[in-house]
Tab-separated table of C-alpha atoms in Angstrom:
chain	number	residue	atom	x	y	z
W	13	UNK	CA	90.971	94.344	78.541
W	14	UNK	CA	89.898	96.116	81.675
W	15	UNK	CA	92.319	98.859	82.540
W	16	UNK	CA	92.980	101.449	85.172
W	17	UNK	CA	95.068	104.459	84.216
W	18	UNK	CA	96.850	106.996	86.333
W	19	UNK	CA	99.340	109.728	85.602
W	20	UNK	CA	102.605	108.346	86.953
W	21	UNK	CA	103.826	111.762	88.022
W	22	UNK	CA	105.813	112.746	89.885
W	23	UNK	CA	103.357	115.273	91.245
W	24	UNK	CA	104.873	117.939	93.465
W	25	UNK	CA	102.628	119.943	95.780
W	26	UNK	CA	103.623	122.577	98.376
W	27	UNK	CA	102.948	121.733	101.984
W	28	UNK	CA	99.501	122.911	103.029
W	29	UNK	CA	98.102	122.904	99.488
W	30	UNK	CA	95.576	120.527	97.967
W	31	UNK	CA	96.919	117.497	96.104
W	32	UNK	CA	94.678	116.147	93.357
W	33	UNK	CA	95.172	112.624	92.070
W	34	UNK	CA	93.239	111.283	89.115
W	35	UNK	CA	92.312	107.873	87.787
W	36	UNK	CA	90.299	106.660	84.807
W	37	UNK	CA	88.990	103.179	84.166
W	38	UNK	CA	87.797	101.341	81.123
W	39	UNK	CA	84.618	99.525	82.159
W	40	UNK	CA	81.352	101.337	82.799
W	41	UNK	CA	80.114	98.377	84.786
W	42	UNK	CA	82.755	98.837	87.473
W	43	UNK	CA	81.309	98.664	90.929
W	44	UNK	CA	83.803	99.795	93.522
W	45	UNK	CA	86.847	101.990	93.631
W	46	UNK	CA	89.720	102.187	96.047
W	47	UNK	CA	92.623	104.452	96.806
W	48	UNK	CA	95.732	102.979	98.391
W	49	UNK	CA	98.874	104.708	99.616
W	50	UNK	CA	102.198	102.936	99.264
W	51	UNK	CA	105.393	104.116	100.840
W	52	UNK	CA	108.623	102.996	99.229
W	53	UNK	CA	109.422	99.404	100.134
W	54	UNK	CA	106.111	98.912	101.920
W	55	UNK	CA	102.842	97.291	100.969
W	56	UNK	CA	99.775	99.357	100.074
W	57	UNK	CA	97.454	100.617	102.763
W	58	UNK	CA	93.830	101.449	102.137
W	59	UNK	CA	92.940	105.119	102.351
W	60	UNK	CA	89.405	105.221	101.028
W	61	UNK	CA	86.848	103.375	98.998
W	62	UNK	CA	83.857	104.721	97.134
W	63	UNK	CA	80.927	103.041	95.441
W	64	UNK	CA	78.477	105.806	94.572
W	65	UNK	CA	78.709	108.847	92.372
W	66	UNK	CA	79.690	112.009	94.162
W	67	UNK	CA	82.085	112.856	96.938
W	68	UNK	CA	83.113	110.932	100.007
W	69	UNK	CA	85.109	112.689	102.686
W	70	UNK	CA	87.280	111.221	105.425
W	71	UNK	CA	89.399	113.685	107.327
W	72	UNK	CA	91.772	115.421	104.915
W	73	UNK	CA	90.892	113.002	102.121
W	74	UNK	CA	88.033	113.282	99.643
W	75	UNK	CA	87.299	110.706	96.984
W	76	UNK	CA	85.240	111.801	93.992
W	77	UNK	CA	83.534	109.392	91.627
W	78	UNK	CA	81.945	110.138	88.270
W	79	UNK	CA	80.755	106.904	86.708
W	80	UNK	CA	79.492	108.589	83.547
W	81	UNK	CA	82.982	109.887	82.849
W	82	UNK	CA	84.624	106.749	84.267
W	83	UNK	CA	86.737	108.895	86.495
W	84	UNK	CA	87.690	108.729	90.145
W	85	UNK	CA	89.887	111.179	91.991
W	86	UNK	CA	91.458	111.664	95.400
W	87	UNK	CA	91.929	115.086	96.952
W	88	UNK	CA	94.274	115.569	99.881
W	89	UNK	CA	93.745	118.826	101.743
W	90	UNK	CA	96.393	120.528	103.853
W	91	UNK	CA	99.075	118.294	102.368
W	92	UNK	CA	101.785	117.162	104.750
W	93	UNK	CA	105.282	115.852	104.009
W	94	UNK	CA	104.124	112.498	105.395
W	95	UNK	CA	101.661	112.325	102.500
W	96	UNK	CA	104.587	111.867	100.119
W	97	UNK	CA	104.077	108.380	98.681
W	98	UNK	CA	102.778	106.560	95.652
W	99	UNK	CA	98.997	106.519	95.412
W	100	UNK	CA	97.392	103.555	93.748
W	101	UNK	CA	93.929	103.578	92.279
W	102	UNK	CA	92.202	100.194	92.215
W	103	UNK	CA	88.957	99.148	90.599
W	104	UNK	CA	86.741	96.152	91.133
W	105	UNK	CA	85.364	95.315	87.709
W	106	UNK	CA	82.568	93.200	89.088
W	107	UNK	CA	84.540	90.109	90.005
W	108	UNK	CA	86.469	89.566	93.211
W	109	UNK	CA	89.690	90.957	91.837
W	110	UNK	CA	91.130	94.413	92.104
W	111	UNK	CA	92.870	95.890	89.087
W	112	UNK	CA	95.468	98.478	89.982
W	113	UNK	CA	96.712	101.496	88.133
W	114	UNK	CA	100.419	102.121	87.869
W	115	UNK	CA	100.267	104.655	90.674
W	116	UNK	CA	101.038	108.354	90.979
W	117	UNK	CA	104.113	109.400	92.892
W	118	UNK	CA	103.289	112.396	95.083
W	119	UNK	CA	105.892	114.608	96.709
W	120	UNK	CA	104.902	117.243	99.250
W	121	UNK	CA	107.417	120.057	99.306
W	122	UNK	CA	108.010	121.617	102.745
K	26	UNK	CA	91.138	98.056	109.813
K	27	UNK	CA	91.591	94.339	109.455
K	28	UNK	CA	95.061	92.877	109.953
K	29	UNK	CA	96.819	90.691	107.443
K	30	UNK	CA	100.199	89.352	108.443
K	31	UNK	CA	102.758	88.160	105.934
K	32	UNK	CA	105.937	86.284	106.741
K	33	UNK	CA	108.818	86.527	106.127
K	34	UNK	CA	109.228	90.207	105.348
K	35	UNK	CA	112.379	89.495	103.398
K	36	UNK	CA	114.259	86.427	102.248
K	37	UNK	CA	117.399	85.716	100.303
K	38	UNK	CA	117.742	82.315	98.704
K	39	UNK	CA	120.017	80.527	96.317
K	40	UNK	CA	118.991	79.905	92.747
K	41	UNK	CA	117.221	76.569	92.410
K	42	UNK	CA	115.841	76.444	95.921
K	43	UNK	CA	112.235	76.937	97.023
K	44	UNK	CA	110.818	79.617	99.257
K	45	UNK	CA	107.524	79.596	101.142
K	46	UNK	CA	105.674	82.782	102.033
K	47	UNK	CA	102.803	82.787	104.514
K	48	UNK	CA	99.816	85.094	104.595
K	49	UNK	CA	97.505	85.124	107.598
K	50	UNK	CA	94.343	87.041	108.316
K	51	UNK	CA	94.615	87.708	112.039
K	52	UNK	CA	91.229	88.979	113.045
K	53	UNK	CA	88.870	87.738	110.371
K	54	UNK	CA	88.269	84.718	108.186
K	55	UNK	CA	89.195	85.045	104.550
K	56	UNK	CA	87.762	82.593	102.078
K	57	UNK	CA	89.648	84.366	99.330
K	58	UNK	CA	93.176	85.699	99.339
K	59	UNK	CA	95.155	87.231	96.524
K	60	UNK	CA	98.831	87.079	95.678
K	61	UNK	CA	100.520	89.953	93.882
K	62	UNK	CA	103.990	90.619	92.601
K	63	UNK	CA	105.466	94.080	92.265
K	64	UNK	CA	108.653	94.930	90.422
K	65	UNK	CA	110.449	98.203	91.183
K	66	UNK	CA	108.530	101.301	90.130
K	67	UNK	CA	105.701	99.190	88.753
K	68	UNK	CA	102.205	98.521	89.962
K	69	UNK	CA	100.875	95.410	91.605
K	70	UNK	CA	100.298	92.534	89.237
K	71	UNK	CA	97.836	89.895	90.366
K	72	UNK	CA	99.370	86.449	90.200
K	73	UNK	CA	96.593	84.266	91.537
K	74	UNK	CA	93.457	84.061	93.598
K	75	UNK	CA	93.649	81.653	96.492
K	76	UNK	CA	90.412	79.973	97.512
K	77	UNK	CA	90.040	78.140	100.792
K	78	UNK	CA	89.534	74.453	100.228
K	79	UNK	CA	89.969	74.521	96.469
K	80	UNK	CA	92.569	75.101	93.819
K	81	UNK	CA	93.944	78.537	93.206
K	82	UNK	CA	93.039	80.449	90.086
K	83	UNK	CA	96.092	81.731	88.277
K	84	UNK	CA	96.308	84.764	86.024
K	85	UNK	CA	97.392	84.366	82.469
K	86	UNK	CA	101.113	83.916	82.132
K	87	UNK	CA	101.689	82.803	85.723
K	88	UNK	CA	103.102	79.292	85.989
K	89	UNK	CA	101.051	77.327	88.483
K	90	UNK	CA	103.732	74.677	88.881
K	91	UNK	CA	106.278	77.305	89.777
K	92	UNK	CA	104.134	79.336	92.140
K	93	UNK	CA	102.358	76.849	94.347
K	94	UNK	CA	99.481	78.212	96.373
K	95	UNK	CA	97.818	76.455	99.263
K	96	UNK	CA	94.860	77.852	101.175
K	97	UNK	CA	94.302	75.186	103.768
K	98	UNK	CA	92.342	77.213	106.295
K	99	UNK	CA	90.204	80.311	106.480
K	100	UNK	CA	93.104	82.313	107.897
K	101	UNK	CA	96.164	81.035	106.071
K	102	UNK	CA	97.356	80.979	102.485
K	103	UNK	CA	100.874	80.106	101.414
K	104	UNK	CA	102.804	80.845	98.249
K	105	UNK	CA	105.789	78.652	97.450
K	106	UNK	CA	108.187	79.832	94.780
K	107	UNK	CA	109.750	76.638	93.511
K	108	UNK	CA	113.140	76.393	91.854
K	109	UNK	CA	113.624	80.098	92.247
K	110	UNK	CA	115.713	82.033	89.752
K	111	UNK	CA	117.087	85.565	89.882
K	112	UNK	CA	114.257	86.803	87.663
K	113	UNK	CA	111.823	85.762	90.414
K	114	UNK	CA	113.342	88.405	92.670
K	115	UNK	CA	110.509	90.759	93.454
K	116	UNK	CA	108.198	92.108	96.136
K	117	UNK	CA	105.415	89.602	96.791
K	118	UNK	CA	102.294	90.863	98.534
K	119	UNK	CA	99.211	89.033	99.689
K	120	UNK	CA	95.824	90.498	100.388
K	121	UNK	CA	92.688	89.194	101.996
K	122	UNK	CA	89.163	90.343	101.439
K	123	UNK	CA	86.938	91.319	104.331
K	124	UNK	CA	83.517	92.057	102.920
K	125	UNK	CA	84.266	94.342	99.978
K	126	UNK	CA	87.614	95.687	101.170
K	127	UNK	CA	91.015	94.190	100.505
K	128	UNK	CA	93.713	94.442	103.159
K	129	UNK	CA	97.346	93.835	102.409
K	130	UNK	CA	100.087	92.003	104.199
K	131	UNK	CA	103.400	93.691	104.801
K	132	UNK	CA	104.921	92.149	101.695
K	133	UNK	CA	107.912	89.849	101.227
K	134	UNK	CA	111.039	91.029	99.491
K	135	UNK	CA	112.501	87.990	97.740
K	136	UNK	CA	116.038	88.101	96.423
K	137	UNK	CA	117.354	85.105	94.530
K	138	UNK	CA	121.114	84.956	94.199
């Protein structure tokens, strides 16, 4: 069974600090990795995707992928209260489908 | 990013009735769309993969006769919850692939009373 695991949290981070969200996955053959943000009662919105080992930066967000360790993370710099949400990690295991983790609830404390 | 529109955003129906949810890709053609269900405080669970012009592929444990999926065009997929029961109350979300990215509709909150 192909699985995606995340710490459900809640993770509390002071405003202005760096929030670090982690995700592990079960299949070494996984090809693409996605981070989604979901506000309560809303559908997920794509933040970033990453395919290659290393870091990918987009504004305050950095995705980090380590395929050898089967680990993908999302860093949020200069955290803002509006970043408070549930963050979903999703993995494409080589078919068309995305498998989602259970999500990490992040709270930014003003 | 690409826009996926889902309608209605919420619906309340009586037990035993059917409800249709529409998912449209507004600015791109989607040969494949996905339908998810999300219960409170849980992650998205894939229900089925909707393929334009062919039958949907359902995940294990999802009743295809209860959750009817039609993908009649490259921009529209519909999910019909037939003979709805209170346990079908959930947040239903569609997504459409554009190249390698998946974009989500706004979701439909279904409440069966």
